[in-house]
């Protein structure tokens, strides 16, 4: 793993936050970072040009979806996801574990792996740690994930413990199955549900196997936010300082700040793009539900403080019209803005850490956005 | 009408084709031109930036749709469609006539106007020539249309004659109702169905009223293409050479060429954008139905001879994946390409006319595209 390296640049004096750079074969990722989600080989409605323009450092792909469609053969023939979707910056893929568990009621879990039913055509599949890694090797993302079991929200101690222990055994199998450690960094995934001691054991197991980075999985699965933050408090201090830390599937604006102050470097979330398609925007002054009648004659920009091309060129009234009329352009423009806004917020977070004023910036942002701490 | 002017630049020696420039308050339109259709204040999935990038000279808006949503009040408050949708090049609006007749089974036509039912909410409306012009004055397009009756395909001589005569009377009322002749050019619409003598009478009526440009309506409504071309042959020679001629709602690639050689200057059609959303592309070598399995592993560009950003960056296999997965980006990329391809074809048509080789270019294009003359 000579191409992959985490460079710690600055630690926050008041919190666990840190600024760093992750060096990958496809370029540098400035952390803390938000990663737009490109589930089916596309960040919905965005071109690669759009994502470069908004300076997305890295995007996410979903192994489960790509495995089912277009499938591994196409990925191999295309020469990987970068070429397939025309994106030459870093990519991260999850392992498919989360989707296998969250999108499938009919899954059957054994030590060997998971049998599941395709949400597309009902066909049966068997996913194992080895097959997940094999698929991720075909996709060719710069950062890939171990295949894990994401225990359901509210799982009891016994279930969670057994699940976490199996995830540790699977992590070992994943590392052994990994055929491209020279240009794909495989991250271990910390599990353990809402139990501090299980989280600690999970970290211990993974550190023994040794990975170039660590993810925290199984959070934001239905638990209260303070429980999630408690789990982070119990986990990140145990993780090595010289490796990146990725909080999986979390990206609401408050959670981005709360994760950063607890030492998280990487985030991803479908929230920004999903609410965009439903007509809701994140702005400096809170959420704007564009489809509301309030904005019918509002010819001001979505966010007067934002300098993205949507805010420079289009009005709330126009965006509302597009969303109400079911026009694709409405989803596209709001998606662009929401991603841009979130990426700019992350940049400001990095700057605030560098300038030793992260907590002040957090307070200011929360107050303007209307988040109660 | 000092801002609006048609400048005839060159007439084809072998055909009725001509190259010209239409000067409007929002800039120059190079004719013959294809106008992308922006029905609901948006060319579906495209931003203004996209349309400028592909060098669309002018786009179309539909009065019927804008009248129902967002409505005249919003158009007035926005300061017109240009500002509302952030488009500062020329716009043309139809009169709503075609939609009132084609989208409404419950319409009731009288000399005064047409009662129709909204396709959105079933509400009843009464549209008159005066109200159509009033709405088009609010929209503020550079080129606007008289409110006409588009007789149904297969209408008999008597019906078509009466309908055409009423359209002539309505044209007069439209001209009288027009409140912005100084910055909006009102075109008369030639009707008369598939009857040469009625077409000739319609032209005569409209010339008497006198308009800065003339549209040919009521074609491509179900008749065979050779009938349409016969109607053009009977109509365009009667139209003045110093005014632009617009063939409404026609834009298949063969019809663009056939219209141009018969002296048409302006075309619009939803075909390009509609088939794009269904996964079909126009290319130099004919239609490509991207969703077909043939293209599953085809990593070549949509059209190897096209230099648009889609063809430069994305493969057929990727576009097929997007369309199959129902991804917005698929519709967006194919829309961009189809419009770009059509606009480039029109530019080549203009160049061919200038170089006195239009018929040769037409033969060459038809042969490569697979159109039998």
XYZ file of C-alpha atoms in Angstrom:
746
model
C 0.000 0.000 0.000
C 2.452 2.659 -1.063
C -0.004 4.862 -2.918
C -2.455 5.172 -0.020
C -1.506 7.339 2.934
C -3.243 9.429 5.575
C -1.429 12.647 6.380
C -2.465 14.308 9.646
C -2.112 18.057 9.225
C -3.655 19.603 12.280
C -5.457 18.534 15.411
C -8.074 20.732 17.049
C -7.096 21.922 20.517
C -10.633 21.865 21.936
C -12.121 18.784 20.300
C -11.165 15.504 18.651
C -11.381 17.142 15.225
C -8.493 17.012 12.822
C -7.562 18.190 9.354
C -5.756 15.782 7.077
C -5.132 14.585 3.556
C -5.749 11.104 2.242
C -3.430 10.321 -0.650
C -4.877 7.825 -3.140
C -4.011 6.589 -6.633
C -6.616 8.998 -8.033
C -5.604 12.055 -6.052
C -5.838 13.722 -2.684
C -8.893 13.895 -0.412
C -9.033 16.800 2.014
C -10.520 15.679 5.321
C -12.922 16.042 7.050
C -14.797 15.314 3.827
C -18.377 14.702 2.682
C -18.699 12.109 -0.085
C -21.665 12.389 -2.497
C -23.314 9.023 -3.048
C -23.325 7.592 -6.561
C -25.261 4.404 -5.895
C -25.780 3.138 -9.442
C -22.606 4.525 -11.013
C -24.103 8.024 -10.966
C -24.622 10.696 -8.352
C -28.258 11.092 -9.322
C -28.704 13.746 -12.056
C -25.072 14.978 -11.827
C -22.348 14.647 -14.469
C -18.692 14.172 -13.574
C -18.170 17.734 -14.777
C -20.719 19.000 -12.233
C -19.008 17.096 -9.422
C -15.582 18.442 -10.365
C -17.024 21.956 -10.606
C -18.383 21.716 -7.052
C -15.023 20.212 -6.052
C -16.197 16.850 -4.788
C -12.917 15.182 -3.760
C -14.332 11.663 -3.745
C -17.637 9.951 -4.466
C -19.205 6.718 -3.297
C -20.407 3.697 -5.226
C -22.624 0.916 -3.876
C -21.309 -2.594 -4.430
C -24.723 -4.216 -3.925
C -26.316 -2.149 -6.692
C -23.385 -2.450 -9.091
C -23.222 -6.207 -8.477
C -26.847 -6.565 -9.574
C -26.643 -3.966 -12.355
C -24.642 -3.584 -14.582
C -22.879 -6.561 -12.942
C -19.308 -7.677 -12.423
C -18.650 -8.691 -16.032
C -19.410 -5.189 -17.318
C -17.275 -3.676 -14.544
C -14.366 -5.888 -15.612
C -14.823 -5.158 -19.282
C -15.180 -1.433 -18.672
C -11.908 -1.468 -16.754
C -13.565 -0.468 -13.484
C -16.005 2.125 -12.250
C -13.734 5.137 -12.808
C -13.660 4.528 -16.547
C -17.249 3.304 -16.737
C -18.672 6.505 -15.265
C -15.948 8.884 -16.442
C -14.717 9.931 -12.989
C -10.983 10.153 -12.440
C -10.939 11.333 -8.849
C -11.080 8.925 -5.885
C -13.990 6.536 -5.361
C -15.007 4.610 -2.251
C -17.227 1.540 -2.336
C -19.136 -0.016 0.499
C -19.187 -3.796 0.716
C -22.838 -4.399 -0.060
C -23.349 -5.586 3.507
C -25.633 -2.748 4.544
C -27.886 -3.089 1.462
C -28.050 -6.870 1.734
C -29.392 -6.401 5.242
C -31.515 -3.287 4.783
C -33.102 -3.999 1.386
C -33.752 -7.701 1.974
C -36.352 -9.219 4.225
C -35.584 -12.679 2.901
C -31.862 -12.771 3.668
C -30.370 -15.855 5.329
C -27.174 -15.307 7.269
C -24.626 -18.055 7.932
C -20.959 -18.000 8.883
C -20.163 -18.517 5.196
C -22.134 -15.512 3.984
C -25.595 -14.176 3.204
C -28.224 -15.442 0.839
C -30.403 -12.628 -0.445
C -33.001 -11.833 -3.040
C -32.433 -9.142 -5.669
C -34.710 -6.107 -5.234
C -34.688 -5.813 -9.047
C -35.894 -9.182 -10.260
C -36.280 -11.474 -7.261
C -33.293 -13.615 -8.280
C -31.393 -15.369 -5.456
C -27.761 -14.533 -4.709
C -25.171 -15.614 -2.196
C -22.768 -12.945 -1.001
C -19.656 -13.791 0.987
C -16.753 -11.679 2.240
C -14.645 -13.109 -0.599
C -17.235 -12.353 -3.275
C -17.748 -8.823 -1.982
C -14.015 -8.139 -2.148
C -13.808 -9.774 -5.564
C -16.575 -7.489 -6.830
C -14.905 -4.465 -5.213
C -11.629 -5.457 -6.889
C -13.500 -5.383 -10.211
C -15.057 -2.006 -9.425
C -11.589 -0.773 -8.558
C -12.415 1.961 -6.042
C -9.500 3.593 -4.228
C -11.025 2.764 -0.864
C -13.041 -0.405 -0.324
C -14.855 -1.923 2.644
C -14.885 -5.225 4.473
C -18.113 -7.194 4.179
C -19.861 -6.827 7.532
C -23.106 -7.636 9.206
C -24.932 -4.455 10.144
C -27.011 -5.587 13.134
C -30.569 -4.241 13.077
C -31.540 -1.260 15.227
C -32.573 -2.445 18.674
C -30.726 -5.781 18.435
C -30.067 -7.243 21.892
C -26.630 -7.693 23.444
C -26.256 -11.381 22.613
C -27.218 -10.966 18.958
C -25.047 -7.896 18.563
C -22.055 -9.600 20.173
C -22.260 -12.654 17.925
C -22.814 -10.450 14.889
C -19.813 -8.262 15.733
C -17.611 -11.309 16.301
C -18.607 -12.736 12.934
C -17.914 -9.338 11.337
C -14.397 -9.561 12.807
C -13.894 -13.043 11.338
C -15.268 -11.802 8.012
C -12.852 -8.843 8.143
C -9.943 -11.276 8.312
C -11.314 -13.224 5.349
C -11.747 -9.955 3.430
C -8.138 -8.953 3.981
C -6.975 -12.370 2.840
C -9.199 -12.280 -0.240
C -8.090 -8.785 -1.279
C -6.196 -9.048 -4.561
C -5.297 -5.386 -5.061
C -3.864 -4.119 -1.734
C -1.270 -2.158 -3.748
C -3.860 0.241 -5.215
C -7.065 -0.271 -3.188
C -7.131 0.515 0.530
C -9.346 -1.932 2.425
C -11.004 -0.467 5.521
C -12.215 -2.533 8.482
C -15.694 -1.741 9.795
C -16.281 -1.305 13.510
C -19.598 -2.809 14.619
C -21.029 -3.530 18.065
C -24.419 -1.832 17.965
C -25.200 0.489 20.851
C -22.898 -1.294 23.321
C -19.674 0.486 24.233
C -17.825 -2.679 25.237
C -18.715 -4.422 21.976
C -17.545 -1.381 19.993
C -14.256 -1.525 21.937
C -13.867 -5.250 21.256
C -14.612 -4.688 17.567
C -11.893 -2.033 17.345
C -9.452 -4.368 19.113
C -10.207 -7.209 16.677
C -9.758 -4.990 13.639
C -6.549 -3.397 14.895
C -5.101 -6.866 15.272
C -5.898 -7.631 11.637
C -4.539 -4.170 10.725
C -6.165 -2.005 8.048
C -5.110 1.245 6.330
C -8.337 2.874 7.576
C -11.334 2.227 9.804
C -15.039 2.724 9.279
C -17.711 2.987 11.904
C -20.790 1.115 10.787
C -24.157 0.291 12.262
C -24.967 3.833 13.348
C -27.797 6.109 12.232
C -29.928 2.980 11.942
C -32.810 4.290 14.016
C -31.176 5.089 17.365
C -31.438 8.539 18.973
C -28.681 10.910 17.929
C -27.235 11.194 21.437
C -26.829 7.400 21.449
C -24.925 7.644 18.152
C -22.691 10.366 19.578
C -22.086 8.257 22.704
C -20.978 5.385 20.480
C -18.608 7.715 18.633
C -17.233 8.952 21.956
C -16.595 5.327 22.891
C -15.007 4.408 19.569
C -12.893 7.103 17.917
C -10.455 7.538 20.830
C -9.539 3.871 20.403
C -8.711 4.275 16.707
C -5.127 5.025 15.605
C -4.357 8.670 14.862
C -2.447 7.881 11.714
C -5.363 6.233 9.900
C -8.517 7.794 8.436
C -11.895 7.240 10.135
C -15.098 6.994 8.173
C -18.578 7.260 9.698
C -20.761 5.318 7.295
C -24.085 6.621 6.002
C -24.185 9.701 8.228
C -24.398 13.207 6.799
C -27.151 15.395 8.233
C -25.635 18.811 8.859
C -25.699 18.558 12.651
C -24.203 15.058 12.539
C -21.394 16.259 10.249
C -20.320 18.783 12.894
C -20.830 16.351 15.774
C -18.877 13.666 13.943
C -16.013 16.021 13.127
C -15.612 17.170 16.733
C -15.415 13.477 17.689
C -12.581 12.849 15.249
C -14.379 11.563 12.152
C -12.670 12.267 8.811
C -15.127 10.933 6.233
C -18.903 11.019 5.821
C -21.416 9.962 3.194
C -25.176 10.338 3.040
C -28.012 10.166 0.509
C -29.951 12.837 2.439
C -28.646 15.800 0.412
C -29.549 14.277 -2.950
C -32.767 12.582 -1.833
C -34.393 15.668 -0.295
C -33.302 17.637 -3.355
C -35.404 15.428 -5.600
C -38.322 15.992 -3.252
C -37.892 19.741 -3.469
C -36.031 20.599 -0.270
C -32.827 22.608 -0.048
C -30.225 23.147 2.650
C -29.349 26.816 3.011
C -27.329 28.988 5.395
C -30.572 29.823 7.133
C -31.967 26.332 7.419
C -34.027 24.038 5.268
C -36.107 25.564 2.489
C -39.003 23.390 1.335
C -39.145 24.896 -2.134
C -42.433 23.286 -3.078
C -44.239 25.273 -0.384
C -46.653 27.965 -1.593
C -44.621 30.550 0.383
C -42.081 30.574 -2.432
C -44.536 30.990 -5.289
C -43.590 34.620 -5.863
C -40.202 34.598 -4.214
C -37.765 35.683 -6.900
C -34.775 35.689 -4.578
C -32.087 32.985 -4.766
C -32.381 29.739 -2.823
C -29.585 30.870 -0.509
C -28.474 34.492 -0.843
C -25.157 33.589 0.796
C -24.377 30.749 -1.621
C -22.327 31.358 -4.770
C -23.206 28.139 -6.616
C -24.493 28.463 -10.192
C -28.024 27.623 -9.071
C -28.131 30.438 -6.529
C -26.467 32.827 -8.971
C -28.942 32.120 -11.776
C -32.275 30.755 -10.608
C -34.986 31.939 -8.224
C -36.963 30.091 -5.585
C -40.140 30.760 -7.593
C -38.602 29.112 -10.655
C -37.285 26.133 -8.683
C -40.700 25.737 -7.053
C -42.348 25.788 -10.489
C -39.978 23.065 -11.744
C -40.540 20.845 -8.711
C -44.325 21.322 -8.811
C -44.336 20.511 -12.531
C -42.296 17.348 -11.928
C -39.506 18.660 -14.147
C -36.147 16.833 -14.080
C -34.336 20.171 -14.021
C -35.789 20.907 -10.570
C -34.247 17.748 -9.113
C -30.998 18.491 -10.923
C -30.647 22.087 -9.720
C -31.544 21.297 -6.103
C -29.188 18.310 -6.087
C -26.367 20.515 -7.311
C -27.052 23.160 -4.681
C -27.416 20.737 -1.763
C -24.146 18.997 -2.592
C -22.369 22.302 -3.181
C -23.675 23.713 0.090
C -22.547 20.651 2.034
C -19.105 20.583 0.411
C -18.617 24.281 1.150
C -19.675 23.681 4.754
C -17.033 20.933 5.033
C -14.417 23.270 3.577
C -15.355 25.877 6.162
C -15.099 23.227 8.875
C -11.564 22.406 7.701
C -10.666 26.100 7.710
C -12.158 26.550 11.173
C -10.047 23.663 12.510
C -6.928 25.194 10.950
C -7.780 28.554 12.546
C -8.608 27.048 15.964
C -12.202 28.259 15.894
C -14.159 25.093 15.172
C -16.516 25.339 18.140
C -17.248 28.984 17.404
C -18.020 28.130 13.766
C -20.192 25.216 14.872
C -22.206 27.469 17.217
C -22.594 30.103 14.519
C -23.673 27.556 11.893
C -26.156 25.841 14.217
C -27.691 29.152 15.239
C -28.166 30.352 11.653
C -29.378 26.985 10.442
C -31.715 26.610 13.390
C -30.220 23.515 15.023
C -30.581 23.282 18.804
C -27.524 21.758 20.390
C -41.148 46.827 -34.941
C -37.709 48.253 -35.365
C -35.887 45.632 -33.336
C -37.199 42.673 -35.347
C -35.852 42.098 -38.839
C -35.271 39.197 -41.202
C -32.094 39.484 -43.191
C -31.891 37.266 -46.267
C -28.272 36.301 -46.785
C -28.236 33.684 -49.494
C -30.707 31.770 -51.631
C -29.989 28.238 -52.790
C -29.674 27.943 -56.586
C -31.185 24.471 -56.798
C -33.913 24.589 -54.163
C -36.096 27.001 -52.225
C -33.636 26.952 -49.320
C -32.168 30.144 -47.944
C -29.768 31.295 -45.264
C -30.724 34.278 -43.191
C -30.557 36.048 -39.872
C -33.481 37.038 -37.704
C -32.624 40.045 -35.574
C -34.559 40.182 -32.292
C -34.365 42.175 -29.053
C -32.520 39.224 -27.485
C -30.045 38.626 -30.277
C -29.627 37.073 -33.672
C -31.057 33.753 -34.888
C -29.209 32.050 -37.735
C -31.679 30.397 -40.083
C -32.561 27.722 -41.030
C -32.774 26.978 -37.292
C -34.021 24.215 -35.033
C -35.619 25.455 -31.809
C -35.486 23.179 -28.728
C -38.860 23.029 -26.993
C -39.089 24.302 -23.409
C -42.736 23.561 -22.757
C -42.962 24.295 -19.030
C -40.293 27.039 -18.832
C -37.570 24.396 -19.176
C -36.104 22.388 -22.030
C -36.497 19.151 -20.103
C -33.377 18.395 -17.995
C -31.280 21.181 -19.582
C -29.995 24.334 -17.908
C -29.640 27.630 -19.751
C -25.889 27.064 -19.577
C -26.257 23.748 -21.430
C -28.349 25.387 -24.123
C -25.849 28.197 -24.593
C -23.000 25.676 -24.691
C -24.706 23.752 -27.525
C -25.382 27.132 -29.138
C -29.168 27.016 -29.229
C -30.041 30.376 -30.827
C -33.650 30.371 -29.661
C -35.942 28.144 -27.621
C -39.677 27.641 -27.522
C -42.178 28.076 -24.709
C -45.759 26.786 -24.699
C -48.384 29.374 -23.821
C -51.012 26.781 -22.910
C -48.742 25.157 -20.289
C -47.431 28.435 -18.898
C -50.964 29.831 -18.697
C -52.015 26.906 -16.494
C -48.741 26.744 -14.545
C -47.119 28.874 -13.191
C -49.810 31.215 -14.587
C -49.961 34.758 -15.912
C -49.593 36.476 -12.552
C -46.240 34.797 -11.887
C -45.092 35.587 -15.437
C -45.929 39.266 -14.862
C -44.275 39.390 -11.462
C -41.184 37.560 -12.745
C -40.850 40.139 -15.519
C -41.419 37.570 -18.247
C -40.157 34.141 -19.210
C -36.610 35.230 -20.050
C -35.998 36.328 -16.480
C -38.092 33.551 -14.931
C -36.053 30.785 -16.539
C -32.746 32.656 -16.800
C -32.504 32.646 -20.595
C -31.380 35.835 -22.290
C -31.402 34.653 -25.896
C -34.527 34.774 -28.096
C -37.704 32.889 -27.164
C -40.690 31.986 -29.320
C -44.095 31.111 -27.903
C -46.935 29.334 -29.611
C -50.436 30.639 -28.984
C -51.820 27.720 -27.016
C -54.129 26.909 -29.899
C -52.550 23.598 -30.777
C -52.568 22.347 -27.168
C -56.127 23.521 -26.532
C -57.184 21.378 -29.487
C -54.827 18.420 -29.081
C -54.901 17.972 -25.309
C -58.617 18.604 -24.839
C -61.437 16.326 -25.786
C -63.943 18.562 -24.056
C -63.168 21.797 -25.903
C -66.034 23.910 -27.226
C -65.212 26.205 -30.136
C -67.160 29.376 -30.915
C -66.322 32.481 -32.928
C -65.429 34.160 -29.656
C -62.907 31.530 -28.580
C -62.473 28.089 -27.072
C -63.674 26.677 -23.801
C -61.352 23.949 -22.567
C -60.587 21.865 -19.522
C -57.177 21.956 -17.848
C -55.229 18.704 -18.213
C -53.791 19.406 -14.757
C -56.815 19.812 -12.524
C -59.921 19.633 -14.714
C -60.698 23.335 -14.192
C -62.591 25.102 -17.021
C -61.009 27.943 -18.994
C -62.004 30.149 -21.893
C -59.251 31.105 -24.316
C -59.716 33.803 -26.920
C -57.330 35.390 -29.436
C -57.154 38.431 -27.139
C -56.400 36.369 -24.037
C -53.729 34.345 -25.828
C -51.971 37.519 -26.958
C -52.354 39.032 -23.505
C -50.704 35.965 -21.980
C -47.973 36.036 -24.641
C -47.399 39.718 -23.872
C -46.872 38.708 -20.245
C -44.502 35.897 -21.225
C -42.619 38.414 -23.358
C -41.174 36.113 -26.034
C -39.407 37.788 -28.957
C -41.630 35.970 -31.429
C -45.252 35.186 -30.630
C -48.070 33.459 -32.503
C -51.624 34.250 -33.464
C -54.269 32.114 -31.793
C -55.466 29.671 -34.438
C -57.656 26.659 -34.804
C -55.611 23.654 -35.813
C -58.147 21.535 -37.703
C -57.962 17.848 -36.829
C -56.192 15.429 -39.188
C -58.604 14.163 -41.808
C -61.027 17.101 -41.434
C -63.219 17.498 -44.523
C -63.082 20.439 -46.921
C -66.048 22.302 -45.466
C -64.859 22.063 -41.868
C -61.306 22.989 -42.829
C -62.492 25.981 -44.891
C -64.618 27.388 -42.077
C -61.867 26.746 -39.562
C -59.271 28.478 -41.744
C -61.547 31.469 -42.277
C -62.097 31.802 -38.552
C -58.335 31.534 -38.011
C -57.965 34.485 -40.410
C -60.524 36.508 -38.451
C -58.779 35.533 -35.202
C -55.437 36.609 -36.714
C -56.844 40.092 -37.233
C -58.108 40.202 -33.660
C -54.675 39.041 -32.455
C -52.883 41.817 -34.284
C -55.292 44.359 -32.847
C -54.917 42.972 -29.322
C -51.106 42.928 -29.443
C -49.793 45.441 -26.928
C -46.058 45.025 -27.536
C -45.512 45.152 -31.316
C -42.365 47.211 -30.674
C -40.513 44.319 -29.037
C -42.510 41.169 -29.826
C -42.952 40.019 -33.419
C -46.408 38.499 -33.980
C -46.508 35.780 -36.656
C -49.635 34.808 -38.579
C -50.323 31.075 -38.897
C -51.225 29.595 -42.264
C -53.906 26.916 -41.936
C -56.038 25.135 -44.543
C -55.431 21.466 -43.796
C -54.461 19.297 -46.723
C -56.170 21.518 -49.316
C -53.895 23.584 -51.538
C -56.519 26.200 -52.354
C -57.354 26.734 -48.687
C -53.656 27.104 -47.877
C -53.411 29.723 -50.649
C -56.464 31.572 -49.332
C -55.042 31.485 -45.804
C -51.774 33.015 -47.007
C -53.735 35.704 -48.878
C -55.784 36.583 -45.778
C -52.716 36.826 -43.579
C -50.702 38.885 -46.073
C -53.558 41.359 -46.117
C -53.376 41.714 -42.355
C -49.564 41.858 -42.662
C -47.258 40.193 -40.132
C -43.482 40.330 -39.565
C -43.315 36.549 -40.102
C -45.472 33.595 -41.094
C -45.932 30.166 -39.565
C -47.272 27.089 -41.260
C -49.524 25.220 -38.874
C -51.707 22.149 -39.016
C -49.077 19.899 -40.559
C -47.491 16.740 -39.156
C -50.859 16.021 -37.548
C -51.149 12.475 -38.869
C -50.965 12.933 -42.644
C -48.405 11.090 -44.799
C -45.139 12.960 -45.185
C -45.529 13.416 -48.938
C -48.853 15.163 -48.266
C -47.082 17.490 -45.846
C -44.395 18.245 -48.429
C -47.088 18.871 -51.073
C -48.694 21.403 -48.728
C -45.329 23.111 -48.245
C -44.812 23.197 -52.013
C -48.187 24.899 -52.317
C -47.550 27.369 -49.506
C -43.987 28.661 -49.187
C -43.756 30.096 -52.736
C -46.687 32.358 -51.831
C -44.951 33.739 -48.746
C -42.894 36.935 -48.982
C -39.154 36.465 -49.301
C -38.356 39.178 -46.816
C -40.132 37.523 -43.887
C -39.174 34.404 -41.887
C -41.180 31.190 -42.302
C -41.758 28.798 -39.451
C -42.976 25.222 -39.873
C -44.646 24.464 -36.553
C -44.023 21.250 -34.616
C -41.957 19.563 -37.307
C -38.400 18.393 -36.667
C -37.647 14.790 -37.622
C -34.313 14.799 -39.417
C -35.731 14.012 -42.858
C -38.414 16.668 -42.445
C -35.818 19.272 -41.453
C -34.028 18.766 -44.772
C -37.266 18.560 -46.768
C -38.563 21.694 -45.082
C -35.358 23.608 -45.704
C -35.301 22.799 -49.422
C -38.881 24.109 -49.575
C -37.877 27.425 -48.056
C -38.609 26.935 -44.345
C -36.449 28.947 -41.924
C -37.575 27.750 -38.498
C -38.479 24.397 -36.972
C -39.365 23.054 -33.540
C -40.071 19.542 -32.338
C -40.286 17.586 -29.093
C -39.009 14.456 -30.848
C -35.332 15.000 -30.009
C -35.949 15.455 -26.288
C -38.760 12.907 -25.983
C -36.901 9.980 -27.566
C -33.852 10.918 -25.486
C -35.786 10.293 -22.291
C -36.840 6.929 -23.688
C -33.238 6.023 -24.436
C -32.912 6.707 -28.158
C -30.224 8.836 -29.769
C -29.813 10.418 -33.168
C -26.341 9.805 -34.570
C -24.514 10.331 -37.871
C -25.230 6.704 -38.675
C -28.892 6.662 -37.756
C -30.914 6.082 -34.623
C -29.280 4.248 -31.735
C -31.726 2.654 -29.321
C -29.334 2.722 -26.399
C -31.453 0.536 -24.160
C -31.009 -2.416 -26.541
C -28.888 -5.309 -25.265
C -26.562 -4.831 -28.269
C -24.941 -1.917 -26.452
C -24.392 -3.680 -23.121
C -20.651 -4.018 -23.672
C -20.204 -1.295 -26.250
C -17.691 1.097 -24.745
C -17.520 3.309 -27.812
C -19.148 6.762 -27.870
C -22.772 7.251 -28.885
C -21.655 8.873 -32.131
C -17.936 8.650 -32.935
C -18.289 11.636 -35.266
C -19.907 13.884 -32.657
C -17.801 16.200 -30.498
C -20.400 16.977 -27.831
C -19.396 16.459 -24.197
C -21.519 13.311 -23.965
C -19.775 11.652 -26.905
C -16.384 12.822 -25.668
C -16.878 11.443 -22.156
C -19.433 8.658 -21.914
C -19.864 5.257 -23.558
C -22.929 3.564 -24.997
C -22.617 0.868 -22.314
C -22.740 3.528 -19.589
C -25.661 5.379 -21.174
C -27.502 2.076 -21.557
C -26.890 1.313 -17.873
C -28.278 4.713 -16.853
C -31.394 4.354 -19.007
C -32.011 0.772 -17.868
C -31.614 1.852 -14.231
C -34.077 4.720 -14.736
C -31.406 7.261 -13.812
C -32.101 10.952 -14.501
C -28.586 11.367 -15.837
C -29.394 9.039 -18.743
C -32.251 11.266 -19.882
C -30.087 14.334 -19.367
C -27.100 13.094 -21.363
C -29.180 11.781 -24.270
C -31.213 14.995 -24.365
C -28.032 17.022 -24.577
C -26.624 14.878 -27.365
C -29.828 14.791 -29.437
C -30.209 18.558 -29.298
C -26.516 19.106 -30.008
C -26.607 16.701 -32.946
C -29.660 18.415 -34.426
C -28.226 21.904 -33.970
C -24.954 20.844 -35.596
C -26.902 19.322 -38.488
C -28.716 22.652 -38.965
C -25.385 24.488 -38.932
C -24.085 22.132 -41.602
C -27.246 22.745 -43.606
C -26.604 26.494 -43.450
C -22.993 25.957 -44.502
C -24.089 23.699 -47.365
C -26.497 26.362 -48.615
C -23.721 28.973 -48.462
C -21.427 26.623 -50.404
C -24.078 25.704 -52.998
C -23.999 22.033 -52.106
C -27.212 21.538 -50.130
C -28.583 18.676 -52.216
C -25.270 16.844 -52.076
C -25.145 17.246 -48.300
C -28.759 16.089 -48.034
C -28.017 12.938 -50.065
C -24.923 12.217 -48.017
C -26.742 12.737 -44.703
C -29.737 10.610 -45.729
C -27.495 7.796 -46.911
C -25.433 7.709 -43.699
C -28.481 8.100 -41.472
C -30.396 5.468 -43.410
C -33.258 7.619 -44.719
C -34.719 6.549 -48.059
C -35.709 9.511 -50.194
